[in-house]
């Protein structure tokens, strides 16, 4: 109760954000999936199958289609995953089919860069066939696959990383050289409004400044929302000595970005 009454409580902020920032169609689909599919039918099936098979049935499956990524961001939380592990389409389809039969109706897809996988679009199509909404997280390096996913109706919502200002992109991505044209193409495509989306930047001390965040926001001007996420150490990073920035600095960055994207919000503070 005390947490719900505190406007600065992170869970209160998250709950309010879900109601105000998520597209109504996505929110409706999510509530139906969680409340009806997972909450009612899923729970009923899970309980029955626990008794039938004598083992625990997970209510949610965490699935990494691939750990591969074309970037090497210093603050990446998935550094220990490596860059070559990927599931085949048949393996991914088998997992979600078996899970659904057992009563698992919720799937969380994480990993490296999902659009790097040749099978990801077919896998997204399979998920849609099962009646689930699909949220696609991407770094924007594969604009043609992004366009195909959106134009084919396979992605209901897209969250795209903006690593930094254009001038600091390569350094922030951990590369000596980086062709930013594919990123620019993905940004331009999303700004046309073909799908509901967000841009987001994970703020890392030493890589991001108020000036670089303002330049990034100017680049994506016209976006419906922009999230600045303060870096949190997962304990398995590519680089060493990586930290986030102070709350005061995050607020300065938010104010600078809001000049170009009025709906700029903070996460992780």
XYZ file of C-alpha atoms in Angstrom:
269
model
C 0.000 0.000 0.000
C 2.797 2.386 0.929
C 4.527 1.680 -2.389
C 1.367 2.269 -4.397
C 0.871 5.614 -2.654
C 4.434 6.721 -3.404
C 4.572 8.408 -6.856
C 8.356 7.867 -7.000
C 8.076 4.100 -6.427
C 9.508 2.319 -9.480
C 6.603 -0.158 -9.668
C 4.047 2.660 -9.442
C 5.857 4.429 -12.281
C 5.923 1.184 -14.309
C 2.198 0.570 -13.790
C 1.310 4.113 -14.840
C 3.633 3.861 -17.828
C 1.918 0.668 -18.983
C -1.429 2.457 -18.953
C -0.254 5.631 -20.666
C 2.626 4.653 -22.954
C 1.626 1.295 -24.447
C -0.539 1.308 -27.552
C -4.153 0.465 -26.654
C -4.288 -2.417 -29.128
C -1.118 -3.947 -27.687
C -2.355 -3.408 -24.128
C -5.673 -5.118 -24.913
C -3.925 -8.057 -26.573
C -1.482 -8.348 -23.667
C -4.250 -8.328 -21.052
C -6.202 -10.959 -22.980
C -3.087 -13.115 -23.348
C -2.102 -12.788 -19.683
C -5.562 -12.725 -18.138
C -7.497 -15.201 -20.262
C -4.897 -17.361 -21.993
C -2.156 -17.500 -19.349
C -4.208 -16.671 -16.254
C -7.243 -18.879 -16.814
C -6.593 -21.540 -19.450
C -2.839 -21.677 -18.876
C -3.031 -22.040 -15.086
C -5.684 -24.726 -15.413
C -3.581 -26.737 -17.868
C -0.379 -26.251 -15.870
C -1.965 -27.637 -12.692
C -3.398 -30.634 -14.508
C -0.107 -31.416 -16.255
C 1.877 -31.065 -13.041
C -0.147 -33.897 -11.584
C -0.099 -35.882 -14.828
C 3.677 -35.741 -15.377
C 4.807 -35.349 -11.777
C 7.042 -32.371 -12.484
C 6.973 -28.598 -12.449
C 5.497 -26.873 -15.511
C 6.800 -23.304 -15.992
C 4.234 -20.518 -16.371
C 6.715 -18.647 -18.545
C 9.502 -19.710 -20.915
C 12.528 -17.478 -21.428
C 13.731 -18.052 -24.977
C 16.850 -16.751 -26.713
C 16.437 -17.280 -30.483
C 20.052 -16.176 -30.890
C 22.900 -14.761 -28.843
C 24.580 -13.408 -31.968
C 25.012 -9.654 -32.378
C 26.864 -7.433 -34.824
C 27.794 -4.943 -32.085
C 30.065 -5.156 -29.029
C 28.634 -2.503 -26.753
C 30.777 -2.109 -23.626
C 27.784 -2.089 -21.320
C 26.031 -5.076 -22.863
C 24.399 -7.228 -20.169
C 24.585 -10.381 -22.326
C 28.371 -10.436 -22.778
C 28.786 -13.947 -21.388
C 26.400 -15.401 -23.964
C 28.919 -15.411 -26.809
C 28.133 -14.582 -30.412
C 27.509 -17.851 -32.218
C 24.770 -19.659 -30.304
C 21.462 -19.789 -32.148
C 18.389 -21.985 -32.211
C 17.109 -23.364 -35.497
C 13.570 -22.613 -36.611
C 12.531 -26.196 -35.889
C 13.968 -25.970 -32.374
C 12.172 -22.689 -31.681
C 8.882 -24.012 -33.059
C 9.219 -27.167 -30.989
C 9.764 -25.186 -27.793
C 6.702 -22.984 -28.162
C 4.508 -25.862 -29.366
C 5.510 -28.116 -26.459
C 5.158 -25.258 -24.023
C 1.682 -24.379 -25.216
C 0.570 -28.016 -25.016
C 1.757 -28.113 -21.404
C -0.071 -24.905 -20.541
C 2.693 -22.340 -20.861
C 1.125 -19.366 -22.599
C 3.779 -16.727 -22.007
C 7.112 -16.470 -23.831
C 9.859 -13.931 -23.304
C 12.235 -13.595 -26.257
C 15.675 -12.179 -25.500
C 19.186 -12.767 -26.800
C 21.549 -10.829 -29.032
C 20.162 -9.026 -32.110
C 17.067 -11.007 -33.176
C 17.026 -9.737 -36.772
C 20.478 -11.216 -37.376
C 18.815 -14.646 -37.460
C 17.674 -15.967 -40.843
C 14.786 -17.755 -39.134
C 13.445 -14.960 -36.945
C 10.735 -13.753 -39.353
C 9.376 -17.266 -39.805
C 9.448 -17.707 -36.044
C 7.567 -14.438 -35.511
C 4.978 -15.645 -38.004
C 4.531 -18.839 -36.003
C 4.026 -16.853 -32.793
C 1.392 -14.714 -34.499
C -0.404 -17.857 -35.689
C -0.666 -18.941 -32.052
C -2.432 -15.690 -31.239
C 0.321 -13.834 -29.400
C 1.291 -10.201 -29.906
C 4.933 -9.694 -30.852
C 7.244 -7.019 -29.496
C 10.475 -6.723 -31.455
C 13.640 -5.365 -29.823
C 16.337 -4.403 -32.320
C 19.456 -2.286 -32.719
C 18.276 -1.257 -36.187
C 21.175 -2.755 -38.135
C 18.922 -4.780 -40.439
C 16.402 -2.307 -41.919
C 15.153 -4.623 -44.688
C 14.174 -7.316 -42.196
C 12.668 -4.688 -39.926
C 10.546 -3.372 -42.784
C 9.437 -6.868 -43.750
C 8.480 -7.707 -40.161
C 6.391 -4.558 -39.849
C 4.844 -4.550 -43.323
C 3.911 -8.239 -42.992
C 2.134 -7.530 -39.719
C 4.543 -9.681 -37.701
C 5.575 -6.964 -35.242
C 2.963 -5.183 -33.137
C 5.482 -2.958 -31.376
C 9.140 -2.150 -32.018
C 11.721 -0.970 -29.489
C 14.869 0.254 -31.221
C 18.141 1.155 -29.544
C 19.771 4.477 -30.302
C 23.273 3.866 -29.032
C 24.368 7.511 -29.003
C 24.734 10.520 -31.263
C 25.863 9.695 -34.786
C 29.383 10.970 -34.093
C 29.838 8.626 -31.101
C 28.014 5.590 -32.460
C 31.028 3.439 -33.358
C 32.780 4.069 -30.046
C 29.655 3.328 -28.022
C 29.015 0.156 -30.049
C 32.541 -1.056 -29.279
C 33.750 -0.895 -32.878
C 36.593 0.964 -34.583
C 34.364 1.562 -37.624
C 30.605 1.390 -38.034
C 28.435 2.054 -41.064
C 25.576 4.096 -39.656
C 23.496 4.160 -42.855
C 21.422 1.058 -41.934
C 20.630 2.650 -38.571
C 19.559 5.858 -40.289
C 17.346 3.845 -42.638
C 15.657 2.071 -39.736
C 15.096 5.359 -37.894
C 13.600 6.948 -41.009
C 11.303 3.954 -41.535
C 9.971 3.949 -37.973
C 9.409 7.691 -37.992
C 6.950 7.194 -40.856
C 4.575 5.669 -38.313
C 4.064 2.238 -39.866
C 3.996 0.611 -36.412
C 3.861 1.712 -32.802
C 7.404 2.071 -31.510
C 9.878 3.589 -29.098
C 13.493 4.641 -29.239
C 15.699 4.050 -26.221
C 19.256 4.708 -25.119
C 21.126 2.962 -22.320
C 23.146 5.717 -20.663
C 26.711 4.747 -19.714
C 29.107 6.998 -17.839
C 32.012 8.017 -20.067
C 30.100 7.359 -23.284
C 27.085 9.636 -22.976
C 26.863 13.311 -22.169
C 24.029 15.814 -22.068
C 25.257 17.101 -25.428
C 25.384 13.666 -27.099
C 21.907 12.759 -25.824
C 20.544 16.067 -27.128
C 22.125 15.348 -30.531
C 20.598 11.852 -30.552
C 17.160 13.272 -29.693
C 17.470 15.849 -32.468
C 18.215 13.013 -34.894
C 15.021 11.118 -33.908
C 12.853 14.238 -33.598
C 9.226 13.342 -34.239
C 9.363 10.056 -32.322
C 6.321 9.339 -30.108
C 8.503 8.411 -27.149
C 12.158 8.207 -26.144
C 13.408 6.326 -23.100
C 16.728 6.992 -21.389
C 17.757 3.919 -19.420
C 20.453 4.326 -16.796
C 23.026 1.539 -17.065
C 22.786 -1.237 -14.457
C 25.701 -3.629 -13.965
C 24.587 -7.207 -14.664
C 27.977 -8.633 -13.662
C 28.747 -10.133 -17.079
C 29.917 -7.236 -19.212
C 32.198 -6.933 -22.223
C 34.040 -3.955 -20.741
C 35.282 -3.261 -17.210
C 34.653 -0.331 -14.913
C 31.339 0.473 -16.615
C 28.878 2.506 -14.543
C 25.711 4.513 -14.952
C 25.354 8.223 -14.254
C 23.801 10.138 -11.375
C 20.095 10.895 -11.145
C 20.895 14.582 -11.550
C 22.745 13.907 -14.795
C 19.889 11.747 -16.081
C 17.446 14.579 -15.410
C 19.650 16.989 -17.346
C 19.741 14.538 -20.244
C 15.968 14.151 -20.135
C 15.446 17.909 -20.275
C 17.876 18.224 -23.190
C 16.232 15.398 -25.146
C 12.726 16.733 -24.477
C 13.521 19.754 -26.651
C 13.168 17.430 -29.646
C 11.155 14.485 -28.267
C 8.720 15.937 -25.720
C 7.732 12.491 -24.436
C 11.187 11.626 -23.105
C 11.141 9.449 -19.995
C 13.678 7.899 -17.631
C 14.152 4.295 -16.643
C 16.418 2.785 -14.015
C 16.695 5.689 -11.591
